[in-house]
């Protein structure tokens, strides 16, 4: 093609190129979940062959129905404006806009959008717009973790196997954490609480009973080697595949939290007015209903949303309690969460009450005093730091009723108001029991005479004697006068 025709074609092609619209692509770098309190950078990347007009960042609020402008950049005036804090400034690059959010909080969680505008090359006044979005996920580590016993305090029974439930309460986390239990440092194989057919239930029981010597051998090895309690979390990683996943079922009734256990054993001298009597410990000899196999642990899990966007998780471990094997067993609840560098843990040692000690106040009771008899502490084993679960306390008077006329009193202390002298030498029994065992201890009340009451009584006797003497003298004088008149 030559001549005028070729020249016309070249001119037409050049005109077509000048009318080609500019292009603009916008993307935001992906962002992993951010731990509350960290600093996060939102990076908006754009590619274009046009001239930059403006960059605008928005936070999507109110469930997506509204947008809050958090940053703008105007290329025409080469100015920027931000309603963020001064330390939330963005770094300006040619093909990237970065907005930094320092110390992110829960309210920063949500969607963010980056809007970019360029001038179209084909038209001076035309602006091409494009945008990208990203969701910022703020995660929160658990604030607290605790282990309590459901339905505590509860009585001890030597004649019937009891279901026992430990409740692990984890608060303040987002998202919900993974919760699991260990016994003596070993991960517990749990059965999620779901409805099974009879055949499936029989299979699970058969599989559990195949470990007939497991629990007894662990009891013996724990007594021989305490280092088992310090095993590393390697056992968790080795057995994560067998970890019972959290179910979503929960009990019908919310477990009750137990109170704080009593103080520990102290070495103070016995009270001078308290006669020490050897305690009577109820023997923990159990009939044949106690199975010797490894117990079947049932696991339940429930979670509830809190008002601040976090969740509260309650994980429950239930099994048939064997006081002989479970006494002084160490149970721990552990939590895995993406915001934690290592698991969070709370642990308790099951312990039956033994060696209770009573204290009496005042130490020297006199007639008319208010006497308080209370549990001062327990004698604890080498592995237990407190009696868990919290015991039940029952007070009785040996051979009679209490001062208020009742047969027994429940609570950590017994209060006797205005004790009379006829309570001198009376004996009181305190029974402490939890699902693992029961124990009794006694104390004798010694009541001394009240000097003030004695002095007042002597004064009344003296007054009465003086009145009697005066009356006798008056009667004698009247009788003598009457005899004189007769003579």
Short mmCIF file of C-alpha atoms in Angstrom, two decimals:
data_model
loop_
_atom_site.label_atom_id
_atom_site.label_comp_id
_atom_site.label_asym_id
_atom_site.label_seq_id
_atom_site.Cartn_x
_atom_site.Cartn_y
_atom_site.Cartn_z
CA UNK A 1 0.00 0.00 0.00
CA UNK A 2 1.62 3.24 -1.21
CA UNK A 3 0.71 6.77 -2.02
CA UNK A 4 -2.18 8.77 -0.62
CA UNK A 5 -4.07 5.65 0.49
CA UNK A 6 -1.23 4.53 2.76
CA UNK A 7 -0.92 8.00 4.26
CA UNK A 8 -4.64 8.05 5.06
CA UNK A 9 -4.40 4.66 6.76
CA UNK A 10 -1.52 5.83 9.00
CA UNK A 11 -3.39 8.96 10.00
CA UNK A 12 -6.50 6.89 10.84
CA UNK A 13 -4.49 4.45 12.94
CA UNK A 14 -2.84 7.24 14.94
CA UNK A 15 -6.22 8.80 15.60
CA UNK A 16 -7.56 5.47 16.82
CA UNK A 17 -4.69 5.08 19.27
CA UNK A 18 -5.31 8.47 20.78
CA UNK A 19 -8.95 7.56 21.40
CA UNK A 20 -8.12 4.32 23.24
CA UNK A 21 -9.43 4.49 26.82
CA UNK A 22 -6.98 4.23 29.70
CA UNK A 23 -7.00 1.23 32.06
CA UNK A 24 -6.96 0.96 35.87
CA UNK A 25 -6.70 -2.13 38.05
CA UNK A 26 -6.90 -2.01 41.86
CA UNK A 27 -6.06 -4.76 44.35
CA UNK A 28 -5.40 -4.95 48.10
CA UNK A 29 -2.77 -7.24 49.61
CA UNK A 30 -4.32 -10.16 51.49
CA UNK A 31 -4.20 -9.84 55.28
CA UNK A 32 -4.13 -12.63 57.89
CA UNK A 33 -6.10 -12.28 61.16
CA UNK A 34 -4.62 -9.58 63.38
CA UNK A 35 -4.28 -9.88 67.17
CA UNK A 36 -5.89 -7.05 69.10
CA UNK A 37 -3.35 -4.36 69.98
CA UNK A 38 -1.12 -5.00 66.96
CA UNK A 39 -0.39 -2.50 64.17
CA UNK A 40 -1.75 -3.39 60.75
CA UNK A 41 -0.93 -1.92 57.31
CA UNK A 42 -3.58 -1.90 54.58
CA UNK A 43 -1.89 -1.78 51.17
CA UNK A 44 -3.77 -0.78 48.03
CA UNK A 45 -1.96 -1.55 44.73
CA UNK A 46 -3.08 -0.04 41.43
CA UNK A 47 -1.79 -0.17 37.87
CA UNK A 48 -2.74 2.38 35.24
CA UNK A 49 -1.52 4.21 32.17
CA UNK A 50 -3.42 7.36 33.09
CA UNK A 51 -2.79 10.22 35.48
CA UNK A 52 -3.76 9.78 39.10
CA UNK A 53 -6.71 11.85 40.24
CA UNK A 54 -7.41 10.71 43.83
CA UNK A 55 -7.25 7.86 46.33
CA UNK A 56 -9.97 7.39 48.95
CA UNK A 57 -10.08 4.80 51.77
CA UNK A 58 -13.40 3.80 53.37
CA UNK A 59 -14.38 1.70 56.38
CA UNK A 60 -17.66 -0.10 55.81
CA UNK A 61 -19.87 0.28 58.89
CA UNK A 62 -23.38 -0.50 60.10
CA UNK A 63 -23.43 -3.92 58.51
CA UNK A 64 -22.50 -2.62 55.08
CA UNK A 65 -25.19 0.02 54.85
CA UNK A 66 -22.82 2.95 55.34
CA UNK A 67 -19.21 3.92 54.69
CA UNK A 68 -16.87 6.06 56.73
CA UNK A 69 -14.15 7.95 54.85
CA UNK A 70 -10.87 7.44 56.71
CA UNK A 71 -8.31 8.83 54.21
CA UNK A 72 -8.18 10.84 50.97
CA UNK A 73 -5.40 11.94 48.62
CA UNK A 74 -6.04 14.59 45.95
CA UNK A 75 -3.44 14.58 43.17
CA UNK A 76 -4.70 17.85 41.67
CA UNK A 77 -3.75 19.86 44.73
CA UNK A 78 -1.16 17.36 45.94
CA UNK A 79 -2.83 17.37 49.33
CA UNK A 80 -4.06 14.68 51.63
CA UNK A 81 -6.63 14.60 54.40
CA UNK A 82 -7.24 11.99 57.09
CA UNK A 83 -9.69 11.81 59.98
CA UNK A 84 -7.62 9.02 61.52
CA UNK A 85 -5.27 9.71 64.41
CA UNK A 86 -2.03 11.52 63.66
CA UNK A 87 -0.05 8.31 63.96
CA UNK A 88 -2.34 6.63 61.42
CA UNK A 89 -0.75 8.23 58.38
CA UNK A 90 -0.37 6.49 55.06
CA UNK A 91 2.82 6.12 53.05
CA UNK A 92 2.57 7.59 49.59
CA UNK A 93 4.13 5.63 46.73
CA UNK A 94 3.65 5.84 42.99
CA UNK A 95 1.61 2.70 42.58
CA UNK A 96 0.68 1.92 46.16
CA UNK A 97 -1.29 3.54 48.95
CA UNK A 98 -0.76 2.30 52.50
CA UNK A 99 -2.90 3.08 55.55
CA UNK A 100 -1.59 2.04 58.93
CA UNK A 101 -3.92 1.29 61.85
CA UNK A 102 -1.94 1.25 65.11
CA UNK A 103 -3.12 -0.83 68.07
CA UNK A 104 -6.22 -2.23 66.39
CA UNK A 105 -9.24 -2.76 68.60
CA UNK A 106 -12.43 -4.76 68.28
CA UNK A 107 -14.21 -1.85 66.61
CA UNK A 108 -11.63 -1.88 63.79
CA UNK A 109 -12.86 -5.32 62.71
CA UNK A 110 -14.68 -5.24 59.37
CA UNK A 111 -14.41 -4.41 55.66
CA UNK A 112 -12.18 -1.72 54.15
CA UNK A 113 -12.33 -0.36 50.59
CA UNK A 114 -9.74 1.46 48.48
CA UNK A 115 -11.15 3.67 45.69
CA UNK A 116 -8.78 5.02 42.99
CA UNK A 117 -9.59 7.56 40.28
CA UNK A 118 -7.50 8.43 37.19
CA UNK A 119 -7.91 10.86 34.28
CA UNK A 120 -8.80 9.11 31.05
CA UNK A 121 -6.26 9.77 28.29
CA UNK A 122 -8.97 9.91 25.68
CA UNK A 123 -10.85 12.72 27.38
CA UNK A 124 -9.52 15.53 29.48
CA UNK A 125 -12.48 15.75 31.81
CA UNK A 126 -13.28 12.04 32.08
CA UNK A 127 -12.32 10.14 35.25
CA UNK A 128 -12.02 6.34 35.47
CA UNK A 129 -12.80 4.80 38.86
CA UNK A 130 -11.92 1.37 40.29
CA UNK A 131 -11.91 -0.09 43.79
CA UNK A 132 -10.81 -3.05 45.85
CA UNK A 133 -11.89 -4.35 49.26
CA UNK A 134 -10.52 -6.44 52.09
CA UNK A 135 -11.89 -7.74 55.38
CA UNK A 136 -9.84 -7.03 58.50
CA UNK A 137 -10.32 -9.75 61.11
CA UNK A 138 -9.30 -8.84 64.66
CA UNK A 139 -8.82 -11.83 66.97
CA UNK A 140 -8.71 -11.71 70.77
CA UNK A 141 -6.94 -14.21 73.05
CA UNK A 142 -8.89 -15.62 76.01
CA UNK A 143 -8.98 -13.37 79.05
CA UNK A 144 -9.49 -16.04 81.69
CA UNK A 145 -9.70 -19.79 82.13
CA UNK A 146 -10.93 -21.67 85.20
CA UNK A 147 -11.99 -25.18 86.17
CA UNK A 148 -14.91 -25.77 88.56
CA UNK A 149 -16.95 -28.78 89.61
CA UNK A 150 -20.56 -28.90 88.51
CA UNK A 151 -23.22 -29.23 91.21
CA UNK A 152 -20.74 -28.49 93.98
CA UNK A 153 -20.73 -28.91 96.93
CA UNK A 154 -22.07 -32.46 96.67
CA UNK A 155 -22.28 -35.33 99.21
CA UNK A 156 -20.16 -38.46 99.33
CA UNK A 157 -21.70 -41.89 98.75
CA UNK A 158 -20.10 -45.24 99.51
CA UNK A 159 -22.96 -47.21 98.03
CA UNK A 160 -23.62 -45.72 94.62
CA UNK A 161 -21.34 -44.74 91.73
CA UNK A 162 -21.71 -41.04 90.99
CA UNK A 163 -21.34 -39.08 87.80
CA UNK A 164 -18.81 -36.31 88.23
CA UNK A 165 -18.40 -33.30 85.92
CA UNK A 166 -15.56 -30.84 85.54
CA UNK A 167 -16.44 -27.57 83.82
CA UNK A 168 -13.77 -25.53 82.04
CA UNK A 169 -14.87 -21.90 81.58
CA UNK A 170 -13.00 -19.77 79.01
CA UNK A 171 -14.02 -16.13 78.59
CA UNK A 172 -13.12 -13.17 76.38
CA UNK A 173 -11.94 -15.01 73.25
CA UNK A 174 -12.59 -14.30 69.55
CA UNK A 175 -13.06 -16.60 67.75
CA UNK A 176 -14.07 -19.51 70.00
CA UNK A 177 -11.00 -21.47 71.14
CA UNK A 178 -10.40 -25.22 71.08
CA UNK A 179 -10.70 -26.70 74.57
CA UNK A 180 -9.47 -30.12 75.70
CA UNK A 181 -8.74 -31.96 78.95
CA UNK A 182 -5.71 -33.84 80.27
CA UNK A 183 -5.28 -36.23 83.18
CA UNK A 184 -1.86 -36.38 84.81
CA UNK A 185 -0.39 -34.68 81.74
CA UNK A 186 -1.90 -37.16 79.26
CA UNK A 187 -4.53 -36.15 76.72
CA UNK A 188 -7.92 -37.69 77.54
CA UNK A 189 -9.72 -39.61 74.81
CA UNK A 190 -13.25 -38.27 75.03
CA UNK A 191 -16.59 -39.28 73.61
CA UNK A 192 -18.65 -36.36 72.26
CA UNK A 193 -22.08 -36.34 73.86
CA UNK A 194 -24.39 -37.33 71.03
CA UNK A 195 -27.14 -39.89 70.69
CA UNK A 196 -25.91 -43.32 69.70
CA UNK A 197 -27.68 -46.50 68.74
CA UNK A 198 -27.39 -49.39 71.25
CA UNK A 199 -24.92 -51.21 68.99
CA UNK A 200 -22.67 -48.13 68.67
CA UNK A 201 -22.79 -47.60 72.45
CA UNK A 202 -21.80 -51.22 73.04
CA UNK A 203 -18.88 -50.87 70.65
CA UNK A 204 -17.61 -47.77 72.48
CA UNK A 205 -17.90 -49.48 75.86
CA UNK A 206 -16.08 -52.50 74.52
CA UNK A 207 -13.29 -50.31 73.15
CA UNK A 208 -13.00 -48.46 76.48
CA UNK A 209 -12.90 -51.68 78.50
CA UNK A 210 -10.11 -53.03 76.33
CA UNK A 211 -7.81 -50.69 78.31
CA UNK A 212 -8.52 -52.59 81.54
CA UNK A 213 -5.17 -51.95 83.19
CA UNK A 214 -4.57 -48.47 81.80
CA UNK A 215 -5.87 -46.37 84.66
CA UNK A 216 -4.47 -48.59 87.42
CA UNK A 217 -1.02 -48.60 85.84
CA UNK A 218 -1.12 -44.83 85.47
CA UNK A 219 -2.05 -44.55 89.16
CA UNK A 220 0.93 -46.71 90.18
CA UNK A 221 3.34 -44.92 87.85
CA UNK A 222 2.14 -41.54 89.13
CA UNK A 223 2.88 -42.61 92.69
CA UNK A 224 6.33 -43.79 91.69
CA UNK A 225 7.33 -41.01 89.33
CA UNK A 226 6.03 -37.48 89.82
CA UNK A 227 7.82 -36.29 86.67
CA UNK A 228 4.83 -37.56 84.75
CA UNK A 229 3.03 -34.39 85.75
CA UNK A 230 5.67 -32.33 83.95
CA UNK A 231 5.40 -34.02 80.55
CA UNK A 232 5.70 -31.66 77.62
CA UNK A 233 2.95 -30.88 75.17
CA UNK A 234 4.57 -33.26 72.70
CA UNK A 235 1.93 -35.84 73.62
CA UNK A 236 -0.71 -33.41 72.37
CA UNK A 237 0.90 -32.97 68.96
CA UNK A 238 1.43 -36.74 68.63
CA UNK A 239 -2.21 -37.46 69.36
CA UNK A 240 -3.95 -34.49 67.77
CA UNK A 241 -5.46 -36.80 65.22
CA UNK A 242 -7.30 -38.65 67.97
CA UNK A 243 -8.43 -35.55 69.78
CA UNK A 244 -12.17 -35.52 70.34
CA UNK A 245 -13.50 -32.49 68.50
CA UNK A 246 -15.75 -30.05 70.23
CA UNK A 247 -19.39 -30.91 69.92
CA UNK A 248 -22.12 -28.34 70.01
CA UNK A 249 -24.36 -30.10 72.50
CA UNK A 250 -24.82 -28.71 75.97
CA UNK A 251 -26.56 -29.90 79.11
CA UNK A 252 -30.09 -28.87 79.87
CA UNK A 253 -29.11 -27.23 83.10
CA UNK A 254 -26.26 -24.79 83.54
CA UNK A 255 -23.63 -26.19 85.93
CA UNK A 256 -23.26 -24.31 89.13
CA UNK A 257 -19.90 -22.88 90.04
CA UNK A 258 -18.36 -23.96 93.29
CA UNK A 259 -17.22 -21.62 96.02
CA UNK A 260 -13.67 -21.01 97.07
CA UNK A 261 -12.06 -23.91 98.98
CA UNK A 262 -10.97 -23.47 102.59
CA UNK A 263 -7.51 -22.33 103.62
CA UNK A 264 -4.64 -24.75 103.94
CA UNK A 265 -3.31 -26.57 106.99
CA UNK A 266 -1.45 -24.41 109.49
CA UNK A 267 0.94 -25.30 112.32
CA UNK A 268 -0.49 -23.04 114.99
CA UNK A 269 -0.77 -24.33 118.59
CA UNK A 270 -4.14 -25.82 119.57
CA UNK A 271 -6.62 -23.57 121.27
CA UNK A 272 -6.35 -23.79 125.08
CA UNK A 273 -10.07 -24.44 125.55
CA UNK A 274 -10.40 -26.99 122.74
CA UNK A 275 -9.92 -30.62 123.70
CA UNK A 276 -8.22 -32.46 120.83
CA UNK A 277 -9.98 -35.72 120.07
CA UNK A 278 -8.71 -38.17 117.43
CA UNK A 279 -10.68 -37.71 114.25
CA UNK A 280 -12.83 -40.44 112.79
CA UNK A 281 -12.20 -40.84 109.07
CA UNK A 282 -14.84 -42.65 107.05
CA UNK A 283 -13.11 -45.50 105.25
CA UNK A 284 -13.15 -45.27 101.46
CA UNK A 285 -13.74 -48.96 100.92
CA UNK A 286 -16.12 -49.35 98.04
CA UNK A 287 -18.37 -52.24 97.03
CA UNK A 288 -18.19 -54.12 93.77
CA UNK A 289 -19.94 -51.47 91.69
CA UNK A 290 -16.60 -49.70 91.16
CA UNK A 291 -15.33 -50.82 87.77
CA UNK A 292 -11.64 -51.46 87.36
CA UNK A 293 -11.52 -50.41 83.71
CA UNK A 294 -10.52 -47.10 82.25
CA UNK A 295 -13.56 -44.80 82.64
CA UNK A 296 -15.50 -43.52 79.67
CA UNK A 297 -15.15 -39.74 79.51
CA UNK A 298 -18.03 -37.83 77.94
CA UNK A 299 -17.40 -34.38 76.50
CA UNK A 300 -19.85 -31.53 76.03
CA UNK A 301 -19.24 -28.08 74.67
CA UNK A 302 -21.28 -24.92 74.47
CA UNK A 303 -20.51 -21.32 73.67
CA UNK A 304 -22.35 -18.05 74.17
CA UNK A 305 -21.72 -14.71 72.53
CA UNK A 306 -20.87 -11.79 74.80
CA UNK A 307 -21.85 -8.19 74.26
CA UNK A 308 -18.31 -7.10 73.34
CA UNK A 309 -18.06 -9.46 70.37
CA UNK A 310 -16.20 -12.24 72.21
CA UNK A 311 -17.56 -15.62 73.24
CA UNK A 312 -17.67 -17.60 76.48
CA UNK A 313 -16.95 -21.30 76.11
CA UNK A 314 -17.93 -23.98 78.63
CA UNK A 315 -16.43 -27.42 78.11
CA UNK A 316 -17.67 -30.25 80.35
CA UNK A 317 -15.97 -33.57 81.10
CA UNK A 318 -18.20 -36.21 82.75
CA UNK A 319 -17.34 -39.70 83.96
CA UNK A 320 -18.22 -42.26 86.65
CA UNK A 321 -16.19 -41.18 89.66
CA UNK A 322 -14.00 -43.80 91.33
CA UNK A 323 -12.82 -42.25 94.63
CA UNK A 324 -10.15 -44.90 95.08
CA UNK A 325 -8.43 -44.12 91.77
CA UNK A 326 -9.46 -40.50 91.23
CA UNK A 327 -8.34 -39.15 94.59
CA UNK A 328 -5.29 -36.88 94.06
CA UNK A 329 -5.58 -37.14 90.26
CA UNK A 330 -4.44 -34.03 88.40
CA UNK A 331 -6.86 -32.73 85.75
CA UNK A 332 -6.01 -29.82 83.50
CA UNK A 333 -8.01 -27.86 80.95
CA UNK A 334 -6.01 -26.43 78.04
CA UNK A 335 -6.96 -23.97 75.34
CA UNK A 336 -5.59 -23.53 71.83
CA UNK A 337 -6.27 -20.21 70.09
CA UNK A 338 -4.69 -18.53 67.05
CA UNK A 339 -3.88 -15.46 69.17
CA UNK A 340 -1.85 -17.54 71.66
CA UNK A 341 1.75 -18.56 71.08
CA UNK A 342 1.30 -21.48 73.50
CA UNK A 343 -1.73 -23.17 75.11
CA UNK A 344 -3.45 -21.52 78.05
CA UNK A 345 -4.00 -23.84 81.02
CA UNK A 346 -5.85 -24.21 84.32
CA UNK A 347 -5.54 -27.27 86.53
CA UNK A 348 -7.05 -28.80 89.66
CA UNK A 349 -6.21 -31.83 91.80
CA UNK A 350 -9.14 -33.89 93.03
CA UNK A 351 -8.76 -34.37 96.78
CA UNK A 352 -10.95 -35.78 99.54
CA UNK A 353 -11.11 -33.76 102.77
CA UNK A 354 -8.91 -35.18 105.51
CA UNK A 355 -7.33 -33.95 108.71
CA UNK A 356 -9.75 -31.06 109.33
CA UNK A 357 -8.84 -28.65 112.10
CA UNK A 358 -11.29 -26.53 114.05
CA UNK A 359 -10.75 -23.14 115.60
CA UNK A 360 -12.81 -21.58 118.38
CA UNK A 361 -13.34 -17.89 119.06
CA UNK A 362 -13.05 -16.56 121.70
CA UNK A 363 -10.32 -18.88 122.90
CA UNK A 364 -11.64 -18.66 126.49
CA UNK A 365 -15.42 -18.67 126.39
CA UNK A 366 -17.42 -17.45 129.38
CA UNK A 367 -21.12 -17.57 130.08
CA UNK A 368 -23.00 -15.17 127.79
CA UNK A 369 -20.32 -15.04 125.05
CA UNK A 370 -20.96 -15.47 121.33
CA UNK A 371 -18.88 -18.53 120.41
CA UNK A 372 -17.79 -19.21 116.83
CA UNK A 373 -16.44 -22.67 115.83
CA UNK A 374 -15.05 -22.81 112.28
CA UNK A 375 -13.05 -25.01 109.92
CA UNK A 376 -9.52 -23.65 109.92
CA UNK A 377 -7.99 -25.93 107.31
CA UNK A 378 -7.21 -29.45 106.13
CA UNK A 379 -4.23 -31.69 106.00
CA UNK A 380 -3.35 -31.93 102.30
CA UNK A 381 -1.49 -34.56 100.32
CA UNK A 382 1.80 -33.93 98.52
CA UNK A 383 0.12 -33.16 95.19
CA UNK A 384 -2.94 -31.21 96.35
CA UNK A 385 -2.90 -27.53 97.23
CA UNK A 386 -6.56 -27.36 98.25
CA UNK A 387 -9.54 -29.61 98.84
CA UNK A 388 -11.37 -29.89 95.51
CA UNK A 389 -14.31 -29.97 95.00
CA UNK A 390 -15.47 -27.69 97.81
CA UNK A 391 -16.71 -29.87 100.71
CA UNK A 392 -20.08 -29.83 102.40
CA UNK A 393 -19.96 -29.04 106.15
CA UNK A 394 -22.51 -30.40 108.65
CA UNK A 395 -22.45 -29.55 112.38
CA UNK A 396 -24.18 -31.58 115.09
CA UNK A 397 -24.12 -31.74 118.89
CA UNK A 398 -23.22 -35.12 120.28
CA UNK A 399 -26.12 -36.45 122.32
CA UNK A 400 -28.53 -33.58 121.81
CA UNK A 401 -29.82 -30.64 119.82
CA UNK A 402 -27.96 -27.49 118.94
CA UNK A 403 -28.46 -24.34 120.96
CA UNK A 404 -31.13 -23.05 118.58
CA UNK A 405 -33.06 -26.34 118.84
CA UNK A 406 -32.10 -27.70 115.40
CA UNK A 407 -30.58 -31.13 114.80
CA UNK A 408 -27.81 -29.92 112.46
CA UNK A 409 -26.31 -26.81 110.87
CA UNK A 410 -24.73 -26.48 107.40
CA UNK A 411 -21.84 -24.15 106.64
CA UNK A 412 -18.16 -23.56 107.28
CA UNK A 413 -18.79 -22.34 110.83
CA UNK A 414 -21.13 -22.85 113.78
CA UNK A 415 -22.16 -19.83 115.87
CA UNK A 416 -23.56 -20.23 119.39
CA UNK A 417 -25.27 -17.09 120.69
CA UNK A 418 -25.05 -16.24 124.42
CA UNK A 419 -23.83 -19.63 125.58
CA UNK A 420 -25.26 -20.73 128.99
CA UNK A 421 -23.24 -22.47 131.65
CA UNK A 422 -25.04 -25.78 131.05
CA UNK A 423 -23.19 -26.12 127.70
CA UNK A 424 -19.92 -26.57 129.56
CA UNK A 425 -18.36 -29.85 128.40
CA UNK A 426 -20.70 -30.30 125.43
CA UNK A 427 -19.24 -32.04 122.35
CA UNK A 428 -19.68 -30.85 118.75
CA UNK A 429 -19.03 -32.82 115.57
CA UNK A 430 -18.19 -31.38 112.14
CA UNK A 431 -18.58 -33.65 109.09
CA UNK A 432 -16.78 -32.52 105.90
CA UNK A 433 -17.51 -34.43 102.69
CA UNK A 434 -17.17 -34.13 98.94
CA UNK A 435 -17.72 -36.74 96.18
CA UNK A 436 -14.28 -38.24 96.93
CA UNK A 437 -14.62 -38.91 100.65
CA UNK A 438 -15.89 -37.91 104.08
CA UNK A 439 -14.29 -37.17 107.44
CA UNK A 440 -15.42 -36.22 110.96
CA UNK A 441 -13.75 -34.20 113.67
CA UNK A 442 -14.89 -33.22 117.17
CA UNK A 443 -14.30 -30.44 119.64
CA UNK A 444 -15.43 -29.89 123.22
CA UNK A 445 -16.79 -26.57 124.44
CA UNK A 446 -15.45 -25.40 127.80
CA UNK A 447 -17.49 -22.57 129.31
CA UNK A 448 -16.07 -20.59 132.25
CA UNK A 449 -18.01 -18.52 134.75
CA UNK A 450 -18.49 -14.89 133.91
CA UNK A 451 -16.97 -12.71 136.69
CA UNK A 452 -19.38 -9.88 135.98
CA UNK A 453 -22.39 -12.16 136.18
CA UNK A 454 -20.97 -13.81 139.33
CA UNK A 455 -20.41 -10.44 141.01
CA UNK A 456 -23.90 -9.34 140.17
CA UNK A 457 -25.31 -12.58 141.50
CA UNK A 458 -23.40 -12.23 144.78
CA UNK A 459 -24.68 -8.66 145.13
CA UNK A 460 -28.26 -9.84 144.71
CA UNK A 461 -27.72 -12.57 147.28
CA UNK A 462 -26.31 -10.01 149.76
CA UNK A 463 -29.27 -7.68 149.22
CA UNK A 464 -31.69 -10.55 149.71
CA UNK A 465 -29.94 -11.60 152.95
CA UNK A 466 -30.04 -8.02 154.28
CA UNK A 467 -33.74 -7.72 153.52
CA UNK A 468 -34.40 -11.04 155.25
CA UNK A 469 -32.45 -9.99 158.35
CA UNK A 470 -34.30 -6.65 158.64
CA UNK A 471 -37.62 -8.42 158.29
CA UNK A 472 -36.68 -10.86 161.07
CA UNK A 473 -35.60 -7.99 163.39
CA UNK A 474 -38.84 -6.08 162.79
CA UNK A 475 -40.90 -9.19 163.45
CA UNK A 476 -39.03 -9.89 166.71
CA UNK A 477 -39.54 -6.30 167.94
CA UNK A 478 -43.26 -6.40 167.19
CA UNK A 479 -43.61 -9.71 168.98
CA UNK A 480 -41.73 -8.37 172.03
CA UNK A 481 -43.94 -5.27 172.16
CA UNK A 482 -47.06 -7.42 172.01
CA UNK A 483 -45.87 -9.58 174.94
CA UNK A 484 -45.12 -6.49 177.04
CA UNK A 485 -48.63 -5.18 176.50
CA UNK A 486 -50.14 -8.43 177.67
CA UNK A 487 -48.22 -8.34 180.90
#
